[in-house]
Amino acid sequence: EKNKIGKYFKYALGEIVLVVIGILIALYINNLNTEKQDSITLNGYLNNISQTIKVDQVNLDRIVVFRDSSIISSKYFMNIIEQENTLKEQYSIYFSEYFKYNPWLDKYFQSNNSGFEALKNSGYLSKIQQTTLEPELYKYYGLVEQIENEEKYLNNFMEEMKYDIYKNNIVPPIKPIVRKGVGNIETDEEFDKLQSFFNYPSVIGSHSRNAGTSYLIELYKELLISAVNVRKEIEKITKS
């Protein structure tokens, strides 16, 4: 009888061990599947961020070209008004080559941060903590916010200047002159109208402010470098 009981307990113990081993194997496989699915989901969020930043890079290249040309335009304008005797040809060059980059154009960089916001809201942001990607992401979107604020201040100032210019009808008198070509000015009256436009305080203020916006170009370039770094770090994680 004792032998039978002993055999029964050994058999039961063996069954329990097998069940425990089975449960542990099932948990291990489940954890592997969960980790794999989490990795796939995280990579999806990161690849989305990489694609939105890729679009940002294209937009940054465009805004850098515009800002650089606009600064050159305003510096040329300031050079004209600082001269005692401005030549008619200089006015003509301004309108034919530089006016298309005038400071009243409402240009600004727009970043698509939807991918980063989706990652933050998903709860997966914690999975990149203590990686080299985390500080690069915060640096990138911190620069984006800084640029947005700087551009907002600049564009608000330009809107005020533009409002004053159009409220006081500074532009209409010179439109016919510009259409026919400044180089074709024939009367002193037309020349006086042109000079009045160039010497109007809000026109000068706009160009003076715009001529000093090279700091924005430096921010754009810094953001471009950060964009490259973020995409490299994302590639390291998604390809591993």
Tab-separated table of C-alpha atoms in Angstrom:
chain	number	residue	atom	x	y	z
A	1	GLU	CA	0.000	0.000	0.000
A	2	LYS	CA	2.840	2.341	0.886
A	3	ASN	CA	4.520	1.579	-2.441
A	4	LYS	CA	1.307	2.405	-4.283
A	5	ILE	CA	0.973	5.749	-2.467
A	6	GLY	CA	4.619	6.575	-3.151
A	7	LYS	CA	4.217	5.802	-6.837
A	8	TYR	CA	1.047	7.946	-6.915
A	9	PHE	CA	2.821	10.960	-5.389
A	10	LYS	CA	5.750	10.565	-7.787
A	11	TYR	CA	3.324	10.413	-10.699
A	12	ALA	CA	1.386	13.463	-9.440
A	13	LEU	CA	4.612	15.375	-8.847
A	14	GLY	CA	5.744	14.576	-12.360
A	15	GLU	CA	2.439	15.792	-13.750
A	16	ILE	CA	2.727	19.021	-11.775
A	17	VAL	CA	6.296	19.572	-13.028
A	18	LEU	CA	5.160	18.997	-16.622
A	19	VAL	CA	2.265	21.423	-16.189
A	20	VAL	CA	4.560	24.065	-14.687
A	21	ILE	CA	7.084	23.590	-17.497
A	22	GLY	CA	4.269	23.882	-20.035
A	23	ILE	CA	3.018	27.094	-18.430
A	24	LEU	CA	6.540	28.556	-18.364
A	25	ILE	CA	7.075	27.686	-22.020
A	26	ALA	CA	3.703	29.220	-22.922
A	27	LEU	CA	4.564	32.387	-20.988
A	28	TYR	CA	7.962	32.573	-22.660
A	29	ILE	CA	6.446	32.206	-26.124
A	30	ASN	CA	3.743	34.729	-25.256
A	31	ASN	CA	6.383	37.202	-24.031
A	32	LEU	CA	8.360	36.706	-27.226
A	33	ASN	CA	5.238	37.357	-29.311
A	34	THR	CA	4.384	40.416	-27.218
A	35	GLU	CA	7.903	41.814	-27.535
A	36	LYS	CA	7.865	41.128	-31.269
A	37	GLN	CA	4.496	42.863	-31.654
A	38	ASP	CA	5.655	45.785	-29.491
A	39	SER	CA	8.776	46.096	-31.628
A	40	ILE	CA	6.691	46.098	-34.818
A	41	THR	CA	4.336	48.739	-33.370
A	42	LEU	CA	7.200	50.920	-32.106
A	43	ASN	CA	8.977	50.675	-35.465
A	44	GLY	CA	5.763	51.789	-37.130
A	45	TYR	CA	5.633	54.931	-34.990
A	46	LEU	CA	9.338	55.622	-35.529
A	47	ASN	CA	9.156	55.127	-39.305
A	48	ASN	CA	6.210	57.523	-39.388
A	49	ILE	CA	8.280	60.129	-37.535
A	50	SER	CA	11.172	59.579	-39.946
A	51	GLN	CA	8.886	60.163	-42.942
A	52	THR	CA	7.382	63.366	-41.503
A	53	ILE	CA	10.879	64.668	-40.745
A	54	LYS	CA	11.904	63.815	-44.311
A	55	VAL	CA	9.103	66.117	-45.523
A	56	ASP	CA	10.284	68.732	-43.008
A	57	GLN	CA	13.750	68.610	-44.585
A	58	VAL	CA	12.301	69.451	-48.013
A	59	ASN	CA	10.307	72.355	-46.553
A	60	LEU	CA	13.360	73.573	-44.643
A	61	ASP	CA	15.469	73.646	-47.803
A	62	ARG	CA	12.789	75.782	-49.471
A	63	ILE	CA	12.406	78.237	-46.602
A	64	VAL	CA	16.194	78.629	-46.312
A	65	VAL	CA	16.377	79.609	-49.998
A	66	PHE	CA	13.527	82.103	-49.574
A	67	ARG	CA	14.843	83.651	-46.346
A	68	ASP	CA	18.335	83.995	-47.761
A	69	SER	CA	17.009	85.728	-50.883
A	70	SER	CA	14.681	87.900	-48.792
A	71	ILE	CA	17.549	89.067	-46.574
A	72	ILE	CA	19.620	89.957	-49.663
A	73	SER	CA	16.593	91.840	-51.018
A	74	SER	CA	16.155	93.879	-47.831
A	75	LYS	CA	19.864	94.651	-47.588
A	76	TYR	CA	19.774	95.920	-51.163
A	77	PHE	CA	16.761	98.082	-50.241
A	78	MET	CA	18.558	99.496	-47.205
A	79	ASN	CA	21.593	100.247	-49.337
A	80	ILE	CA	19.389	102.273	-51.710
A	81	ILE	CA	17.826	104.486	-49.046
A	82	GLU	CA	21.150	105.088	-47.319
A	83	GLN	CA	22.570	106.675	-50.454
A	84	GLU	CA	22.283	110.392	-51.002
A	85	ASN	CA	21.621	110.094	-54.717
A	86	THR	CA	19.888	106.916	-55.791
A	87	LEU	CA	20.018	106.039	-59.458
A	88	LYS	CA	16.867	105.117	-61.325
A	89	GLU	CA	18.542	101.869	-62.371
A	90	GLN	CA	18.856	100.808	-58.718
A	91	TYR	CA	15.107	101.133	-58.210
A	92	SER	CA	14.618	99.162	-61.394
A	93	ILE	CA	16.915	96.357	-60.197
A	94	TYR	CA	15.084	96.196	-56.871
A	95	PHE	CA	11.678	95.690	-58.454
A	96	SER	CA	12.842	93.357	-61.231
A	97	GLU	CA	15.109	91.114	-59.140
A	98	TYR	CA	14.374	91.534	-55.443
A	99	PHE	CA	10.777	92.598	-54.872
A	100	LYS	CA	9.530	89.008	-55.345
A	101	TYR	CA	11.276	88.285	-52.030
A	102	ASN	CA	9.755	91.259	-50.197
A	103	PRO	CA	9.383	90.965	-46.394
A	104	TRP	CA	5.567	91.166	-46.426
A	105	LEU	CA	5.189	87.729	-47.990
A	106	ASP	CA	3.736	85.425	-45.356
A	107	LYS	CA	6.358	82.684	-45.452
A	108	TYR	CA	7.121	80.355	-42.585
A	109	PHE	CA	8.270	76.824	-41.851
A	110	GLN	CA	5.559	74.324	-40.994
A	111	SER	CA	6.610	71.085	-39.341
A	112	ASN	CA	4.437	67.977	-39.310
A	113	ASN	CA	4.690	66.734	-35.728
A	114	SER	CA	1.784	64.272	-35.999
A	115	GLY	CA	4.125	61.266	-35.869
A	116	PHE	CA	5.795	62.441	-32.658
A	117	GLU	CA	2.438	63.275	-31.052
A	118	ALA	CA	1.124	59.803	-31.969
A	119	LEU	CA	4.169	58.203	-30.322
A	120	LYS	CA	3.704	60.245	-27.131
A	121	ASN	CA	-0.007	59.401	-26.929
A	122	SER	CA	0.567	55.692	-27.602
A	123	GLY	CA	2.569	54.984	-24.456
A	124	TYR	CA	5.439	53.631	-26.522
A	125	LEU	CA	7.624	56.669	-25.851
A	126	SER	CA	8.904	54.947	-22.714
A	127	LYS	CA	10.415	52.217	-24.886
A	128	ILE	CA	13.020	54.590	-26.272
A	129	GLN	CA	13.996	56.025	-22.900
A	130	GLN	CA	17.745	55.955	-22.200
A	131	THR	CA	18.448	55.508	-25.911
A	132	THR	CA	20.392	58.029	-28.000
A	133	LEU	CA	17.197	58.655	-29.985
A	134	GLU	CA	15.247	60.156	-27.064
A	135	PRO	CA	17.359	63.344	-26.569
A	136	GLU	CA	17.670	63.811	-30.333
A	137	LEU	CA	13.878	63.748	-30.714
A	138	TYR	CA	13.362	66.304	-27.955
A	139	LYS	CA	16.116	68.479	-29.395
A	140	TYR	CA	14.518	68.365	-32.845
A	141	TYR	CA	11.008	69.279	-31.754
A	142	GLY	CA	12.376	71.840	-29.306
A	143	LEU	CA	14.053	73.586	-32.250
A	144	VAL	CA	10.810	73.343	-34.224
A	145	GLU	CA	8.972	75.150	-31.423
A	146	GLN	CA	11.697	77.798	-31.178
A	147	ILE	CA	11.524	78.449	-34.935
A	148	GLU	CA	7.730	78.658	-34.861
A	149	ASN	CA	7.888	81.274	-32.089
A	150	GLU	CA	10.561	83.344	-33.843
A	151	GLU	CA	8.642	83.274	-37.115
A	152	LYS	CA	5.420	84.214	-35.360
A	153	TYR	CA	7.049	87.328	-33.869
A	154	LEU	CA	8.524	88.241	-37.259
A	155	ASN	CA	5.320	87.672	-39.230
A	156	ASN	CA	3.211	89.559	-36.674
A	157	PHE	CA	5.552	92.540	-36.997
A	158	MET	CA	5.363	92.375	-40.801
A	159	GLU	CA	1.574	92.181	-40.673
A	160	GLU	CA	1.494	95.409	-38.662
A	161	MET	CA	3.822	97.123	-41.129
A	162	LYS	CA	1.836	95.835	-44.103
A	163	TYR	CA	-1.446	96.983	-42.547
A	164	ASP	CA	-0.056	100.498	-42.079
A	165	ILE	CA	1.285	100.579	-45.652
A	166	TYR	CA	-2.009	99.562	-47.235
A	167	LYS	CA	-4.149	101.603	-44.828
A	168	ASN	CA	-2.331	104.746	-45.952
A	169	ASN	CA	-2.419	103.786	-49.653
A	170	ILE	CA	1.353	103.749	-50.050
A	171	VAL	CA	1.393	100.990	-52.681
A	172	PRO	CA	-1.264	102.061	-55.273
A	173	PRO	CA	0.621	105.165	-56.540
A	174	ILE	CA	3.668	103.124	-57.550
A	175	LYS	CA	1.828	100.182	-59.163
A	176	PRO	CA	1.547	101.816	-62.610
A	177	ILE	CA	5.229	102.777	-62.441
A	178	VAL	CA	6.292	99.225	-61.605
A	179	ARG	CA	4.042	97.760	-64.320
A	180	LYS	CA	5.506	99.849	-67.105
A	181	GLY	CA	9.033	99.458	-65.723
A	182	VAL	CA	10.911	101.747	-63.377
A	183	GLY	CA	13.547	102.199	-66.042
A	184	ASN	CA	10.900	103.950	-68.146
A	185	ILE	CA	10.189	106.731	-65.642
A	186	GLU	CA	9.758	109.968	-67.573
A	187	THR	CA	8.552	112.572	-65.088
A	188	ASP	CA	9.754	113.973	-61.783
A	189	GLU	CA	6.317	113.261	-60.340
A	190	GLU	CA	6.750	109.513	-60.946
A	191	PHE	CA	10.221	109.590	-59.441
A	192	ASP	CA	8.887	111.428	-56.376
A	193	LYS	CA	6.173	108.782	-55.902
A	194	LEU	CA	8.806	106.080	-56.032
A	195	GLN	CA	10.980	107.854	-53.488
A	196	SER	CA	7.987	108.407	-51.224
A	197	PHE	CA	7.368	104.664	-51.190
A	198	PHE	CA	10.998	103.856	-50.409
A	199	ASN	CA	11.168	106.425	-47.623
A	200	TYR	CA	7.866	105.537	-45.932
A	201	PRO	CA	8.620	104.540	-42.292
A	202	SER	CA	6.778	101.199	-42.354
A	203	VAL	CA	8.471	100.210	-45.608
A	204	ILE	CA	11.879	101.048	-44.155
A	205	GLY	CA	10.990	99.348	-40.856
A	206	SER	CA	9.972	96.151	-42.641
A	207	HIS	CA	13.184	95.910	-44.618
A	208	SER	CA	15.342	96.918	-41.675
A	209	ARG	CA	13.806	94.172	-39.519
A	210	ASN	CA	13.987	91.609	-42.305
A	211	ALA	CA	17.621	92.371	-43.111
A	212	GLY	CA	18.572	91.180	-39.640
A	213	THR	CA	16.885	87.774	-39.723
A	214	SER	CA	19.963	85.687	-40.505
A	215	TYR	CA	19.484	84.108	-37.052
A	216	LEU	CA	16.495	82.262	-38.536
A	217	ILE	CA	18.652	80.727	-41.235
A	218	GLU	CA	21.042	79.505	-38.542
A	219	LEU	CA	18.115	77.894	-36.714
A	220	TYR	CA	16.914	76.242	-39.935
A	221	LYS	CA	20.384	74.815	-40.562
A	222	GLU	CA	20.627	73.569	-36.992
A	223	LEU	CA	17.264	71.861	-37.428
A	224	LEU	CA	18.432	70.250	-40.685
A	225	ILE	CA	21.427	68.748	-38.854
A	226	SER	CA	19.135	67.526	-36.062
A	227	ALA	CA	16.789	65.981	-38.659
A	228	VAL	CA	19.628	63.917	-40.096
A	229	ASN	CA	20.649	62.740	-36.614
A	230	VAL	CA	17.103	61.736	-35.648
A	231	ARG	CA	16.589	59.728	-38.825
A	232	LYS	CA	19.919	57.954	-38.331
A	233	GLU	CA	18.979	56.977	-34.764
A	234	ILE	CA	15.581	55.748	-35.902
A	235	GLU	CA	17.209	53.636	-38.577
A	236	LYS	CA	19.495	52.039	-35.978
A	237	ILE	CA	16.482	50.939	-33.901
A	238	THR	CA	14.206	49.817	-36.732
A	239	LYS	CA	16.932	47.875	-38.545
A	240	SER	CA	18.203	46.059	-35.449
